[in-house]
mmCIF file of C-alpha atoms and ligand atoms in Angstrom:
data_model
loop_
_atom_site.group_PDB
_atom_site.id
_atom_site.type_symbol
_atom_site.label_atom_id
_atom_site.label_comp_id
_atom_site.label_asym_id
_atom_site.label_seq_id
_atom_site.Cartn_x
_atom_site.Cartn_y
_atom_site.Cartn_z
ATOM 1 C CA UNK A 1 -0.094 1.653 18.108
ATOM 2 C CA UNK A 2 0.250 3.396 14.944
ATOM 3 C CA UNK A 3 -2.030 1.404 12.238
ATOM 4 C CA UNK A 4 -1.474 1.970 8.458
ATOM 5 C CA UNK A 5 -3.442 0.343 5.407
ATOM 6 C CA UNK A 6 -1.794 0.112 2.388
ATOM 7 C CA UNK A 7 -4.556 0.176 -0.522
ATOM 8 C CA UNK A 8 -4.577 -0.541 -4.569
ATOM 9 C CA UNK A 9 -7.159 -2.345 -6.626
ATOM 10 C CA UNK A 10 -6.625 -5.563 -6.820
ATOM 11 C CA UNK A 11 -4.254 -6.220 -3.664
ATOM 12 C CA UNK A 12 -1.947 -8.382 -5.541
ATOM 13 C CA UNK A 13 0.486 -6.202 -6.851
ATOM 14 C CA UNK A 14 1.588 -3.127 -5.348
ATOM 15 C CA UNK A 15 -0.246 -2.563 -2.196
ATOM 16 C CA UNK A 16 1.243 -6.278 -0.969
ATOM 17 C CA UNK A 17 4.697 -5.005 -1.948
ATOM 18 C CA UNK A 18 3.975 -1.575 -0.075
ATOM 19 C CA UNK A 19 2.782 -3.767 3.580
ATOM 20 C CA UNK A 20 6.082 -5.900 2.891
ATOM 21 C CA UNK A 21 8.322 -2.934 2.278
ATOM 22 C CA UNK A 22 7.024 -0.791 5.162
ATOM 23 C CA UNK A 23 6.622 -3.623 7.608
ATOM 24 C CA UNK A 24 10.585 -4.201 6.774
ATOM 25 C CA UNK A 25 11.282 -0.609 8.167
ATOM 26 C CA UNK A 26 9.132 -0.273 11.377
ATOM 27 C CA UNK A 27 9.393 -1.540 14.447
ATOM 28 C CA UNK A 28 6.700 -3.911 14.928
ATOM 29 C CA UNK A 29 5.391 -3.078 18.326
ATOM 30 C CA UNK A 30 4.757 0.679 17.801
ATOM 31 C CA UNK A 31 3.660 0.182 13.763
ATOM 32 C CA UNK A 32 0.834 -2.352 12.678
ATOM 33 C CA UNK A 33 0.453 -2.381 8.712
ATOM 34 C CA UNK A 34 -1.954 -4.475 6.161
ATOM 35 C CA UNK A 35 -2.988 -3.877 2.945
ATOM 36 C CA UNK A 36 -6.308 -4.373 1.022
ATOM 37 C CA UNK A 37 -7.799 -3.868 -2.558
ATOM 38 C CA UNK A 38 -10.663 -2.048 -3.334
ATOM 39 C CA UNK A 39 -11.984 -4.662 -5.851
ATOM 40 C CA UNK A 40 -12.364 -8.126 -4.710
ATOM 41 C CA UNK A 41 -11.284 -9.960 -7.792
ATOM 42 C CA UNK A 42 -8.629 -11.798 -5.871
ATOM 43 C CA UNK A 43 -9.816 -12.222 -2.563
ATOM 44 C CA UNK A 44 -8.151 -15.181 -0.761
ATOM 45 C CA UNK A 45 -5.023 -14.896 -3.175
ATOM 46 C CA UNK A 46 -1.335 -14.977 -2.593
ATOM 47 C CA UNK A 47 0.520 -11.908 -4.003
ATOM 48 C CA UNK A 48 1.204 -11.732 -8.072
ATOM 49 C CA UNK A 49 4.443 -13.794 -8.473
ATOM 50 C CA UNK A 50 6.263 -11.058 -10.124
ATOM 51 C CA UNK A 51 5.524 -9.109 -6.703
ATOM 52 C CA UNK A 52 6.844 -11.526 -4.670
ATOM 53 C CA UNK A 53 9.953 -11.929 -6.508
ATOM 54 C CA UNK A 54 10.820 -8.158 -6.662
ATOM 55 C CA UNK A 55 10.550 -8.560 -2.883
ATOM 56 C CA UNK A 56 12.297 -11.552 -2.402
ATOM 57 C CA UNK A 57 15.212 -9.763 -4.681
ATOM 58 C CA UNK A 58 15.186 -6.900 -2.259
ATOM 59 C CA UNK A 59 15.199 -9.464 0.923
ATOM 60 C CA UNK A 60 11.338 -9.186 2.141
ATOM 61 C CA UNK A 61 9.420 -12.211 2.025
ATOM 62 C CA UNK A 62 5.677 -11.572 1.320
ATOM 63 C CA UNK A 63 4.652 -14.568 -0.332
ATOM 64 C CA UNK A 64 2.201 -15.350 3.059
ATOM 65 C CA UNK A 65 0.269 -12.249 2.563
ATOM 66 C CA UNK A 66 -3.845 -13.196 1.498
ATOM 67 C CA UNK A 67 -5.299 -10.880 -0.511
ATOM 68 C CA UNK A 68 -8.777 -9.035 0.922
ATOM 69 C CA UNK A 69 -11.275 -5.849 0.211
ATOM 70 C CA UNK A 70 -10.865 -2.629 1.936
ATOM 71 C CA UNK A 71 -14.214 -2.118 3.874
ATOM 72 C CA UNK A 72 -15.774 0.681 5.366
ATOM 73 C CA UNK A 73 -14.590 -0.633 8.714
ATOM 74 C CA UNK A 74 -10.957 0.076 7.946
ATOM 75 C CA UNK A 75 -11.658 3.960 8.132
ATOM 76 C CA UNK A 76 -12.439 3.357 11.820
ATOM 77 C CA UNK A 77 -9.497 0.419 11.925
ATOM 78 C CA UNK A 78 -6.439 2.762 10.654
ATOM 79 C CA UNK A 79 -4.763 5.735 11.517
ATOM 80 C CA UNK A 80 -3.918 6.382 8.008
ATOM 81 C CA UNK A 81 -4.930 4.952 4.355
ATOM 82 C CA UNK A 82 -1.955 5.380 1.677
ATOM 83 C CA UNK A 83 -3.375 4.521 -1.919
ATOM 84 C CA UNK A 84 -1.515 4.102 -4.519
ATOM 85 C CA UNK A 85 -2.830 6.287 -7.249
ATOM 86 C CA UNK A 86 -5.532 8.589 -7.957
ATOM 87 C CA UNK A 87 -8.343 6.203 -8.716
ATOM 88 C CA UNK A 88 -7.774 4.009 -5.407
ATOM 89 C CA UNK A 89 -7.898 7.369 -3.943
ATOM 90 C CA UNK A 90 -11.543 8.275 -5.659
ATOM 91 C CA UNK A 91 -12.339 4.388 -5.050
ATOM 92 C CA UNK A 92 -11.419 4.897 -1.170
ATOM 93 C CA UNK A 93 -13.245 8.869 -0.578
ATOM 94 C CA UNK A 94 -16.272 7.149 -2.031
ATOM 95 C CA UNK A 95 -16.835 5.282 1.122
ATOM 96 C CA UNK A 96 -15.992 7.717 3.720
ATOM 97 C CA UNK A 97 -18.329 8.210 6.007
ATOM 98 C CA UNK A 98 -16.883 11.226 7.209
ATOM 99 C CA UNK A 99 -14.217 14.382 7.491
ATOM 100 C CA UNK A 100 -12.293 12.310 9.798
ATOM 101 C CA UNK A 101 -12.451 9.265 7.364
ATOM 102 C CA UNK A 102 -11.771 11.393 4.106
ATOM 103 C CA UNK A 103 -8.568 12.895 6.129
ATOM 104 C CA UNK A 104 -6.905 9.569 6.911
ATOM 105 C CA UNK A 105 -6.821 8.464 2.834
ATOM 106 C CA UNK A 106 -3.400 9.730 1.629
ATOM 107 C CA UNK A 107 -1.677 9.219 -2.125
ATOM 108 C CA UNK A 108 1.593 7.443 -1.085
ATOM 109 C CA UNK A 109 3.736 9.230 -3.695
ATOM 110 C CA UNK A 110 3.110 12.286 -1.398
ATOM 111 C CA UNK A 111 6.189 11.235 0.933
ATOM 112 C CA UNK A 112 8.157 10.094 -2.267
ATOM 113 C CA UNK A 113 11.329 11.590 -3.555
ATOM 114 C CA UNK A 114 9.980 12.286 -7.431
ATOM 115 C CA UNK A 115 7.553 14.290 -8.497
ATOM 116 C CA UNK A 116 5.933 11.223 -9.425
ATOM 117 C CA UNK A 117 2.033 11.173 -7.628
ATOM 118 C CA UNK A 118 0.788 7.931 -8.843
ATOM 119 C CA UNK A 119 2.240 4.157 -8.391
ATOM 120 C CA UNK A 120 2.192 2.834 -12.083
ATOM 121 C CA UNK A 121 -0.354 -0.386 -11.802
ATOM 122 C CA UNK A 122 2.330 -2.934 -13.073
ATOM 123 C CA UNK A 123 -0.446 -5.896 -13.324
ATOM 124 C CA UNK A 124 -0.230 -6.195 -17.479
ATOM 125 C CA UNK A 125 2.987 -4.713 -17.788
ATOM 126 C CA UNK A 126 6.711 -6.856 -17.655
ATOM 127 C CA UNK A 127 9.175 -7.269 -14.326
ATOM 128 C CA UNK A 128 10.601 -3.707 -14.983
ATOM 129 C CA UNK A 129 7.261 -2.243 -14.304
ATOM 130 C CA UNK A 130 7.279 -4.408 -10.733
ATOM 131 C CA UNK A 131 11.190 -2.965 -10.139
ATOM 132 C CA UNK A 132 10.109 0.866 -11.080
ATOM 133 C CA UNK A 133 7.044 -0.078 -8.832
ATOM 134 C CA UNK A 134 9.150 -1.556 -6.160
ATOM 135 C CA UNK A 135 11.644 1.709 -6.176
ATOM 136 C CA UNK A 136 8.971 3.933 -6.217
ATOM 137 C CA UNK A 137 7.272 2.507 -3.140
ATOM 138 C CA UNK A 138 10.356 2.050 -1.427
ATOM 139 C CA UNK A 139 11.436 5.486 -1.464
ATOM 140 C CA UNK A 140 8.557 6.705 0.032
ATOM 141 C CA UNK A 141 8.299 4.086 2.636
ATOM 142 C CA UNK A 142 11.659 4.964 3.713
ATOM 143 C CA UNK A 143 10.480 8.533 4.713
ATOM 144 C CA UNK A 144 6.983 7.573 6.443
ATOM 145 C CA UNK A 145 9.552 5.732 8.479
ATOM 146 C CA UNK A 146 11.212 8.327 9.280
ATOM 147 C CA UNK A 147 8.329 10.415 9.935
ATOM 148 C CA UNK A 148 6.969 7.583 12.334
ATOM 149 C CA UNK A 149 10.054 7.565 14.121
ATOM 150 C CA UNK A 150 10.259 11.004 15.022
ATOM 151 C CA UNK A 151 6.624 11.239 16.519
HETATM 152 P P1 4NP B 201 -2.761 -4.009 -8.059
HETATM 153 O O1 4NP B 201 -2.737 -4.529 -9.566
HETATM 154 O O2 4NP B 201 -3.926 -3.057 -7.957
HETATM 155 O O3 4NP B 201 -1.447 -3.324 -7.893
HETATM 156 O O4 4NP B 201 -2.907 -5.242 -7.182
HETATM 157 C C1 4NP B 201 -3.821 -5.142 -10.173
HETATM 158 C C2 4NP B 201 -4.077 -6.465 -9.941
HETATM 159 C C3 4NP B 201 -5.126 -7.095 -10.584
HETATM 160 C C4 4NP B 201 -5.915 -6.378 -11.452
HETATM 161 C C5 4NP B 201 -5.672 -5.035 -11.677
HETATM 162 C C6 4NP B 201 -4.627 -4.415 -11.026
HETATM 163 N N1 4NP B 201 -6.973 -7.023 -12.118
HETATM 164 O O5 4NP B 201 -7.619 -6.377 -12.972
HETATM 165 O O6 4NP B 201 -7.245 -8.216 -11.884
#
């Protein structure tokens, strides 16, 4: 079983949409994926509305998803971290334990189609921030798809 974490800060926005999106492309007994935040201001939460109606535009339902904090557990958990920008990413080394650990964390953008790096965090932003979020993340989850597929 491949096992991948999706990670941003508050795990309301994007990193829900990112589980949703992936989860909608994988076949479920070969690919487990969650998602966590690195801060825990929203621990026990359903998704941000405005993330769960991008989704539900797009046909992915992911208004059941609970918000929760990465932990240092997940390193040993996952197969492979994707954060969504460069600060989860510092957030996420910080608690590495290891070589091992720091090689699983992985900026999603890396598999997108842009040269974009980072996932814009769309929290105080309008619903085009959640679309160009939702685009942005679905590109790239379309190719770690692929790559999964062809292992
Ligand atoms: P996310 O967006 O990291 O994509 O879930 C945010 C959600 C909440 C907050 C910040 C970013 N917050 O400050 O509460």
């Amino acid at each position: 079983m491949t096992k991948i974490l999706m990670v941003c800060l508050g795990n309301i926005c994007r990193s829900p949409l990112a589980e949703g999106i992936l989860k909608n492309k994988v076949n479920p007994n070969t690919v487990f994926v969650d998602s966590a935040g690195t801060a825990g201001y929203h621990i026990g939460n359903a998704p941000d509305p405005r993330s769960i109606a991008v989704a539900n535009k797009y046909g992915i339902d992911i208004s059941k998803q609970v918000c929760r904090k990465f932990t240092v557990e997940d390193f040993n958990n996952f197969t492979t971290i994707f954060v969504m920008d460069n600060s989860n990413y510092n957030n996420v080394i910080a608690l590495a334990q290891s070589p091992e650990h720091k090689n699983k964390v992985k900026l999603l953008l890396n598999f997108g189609d842009t040269k974009i790096t980072e996932v814009p965090d769309p929290y105080y932003g309008g619903d085009q921030g959640f679309e160009n979020v939702y685009n942005l993340i679905d590109q790239a989850c379309t190719n770690i798809a692929k790559t999964l597929k062809n292992q």
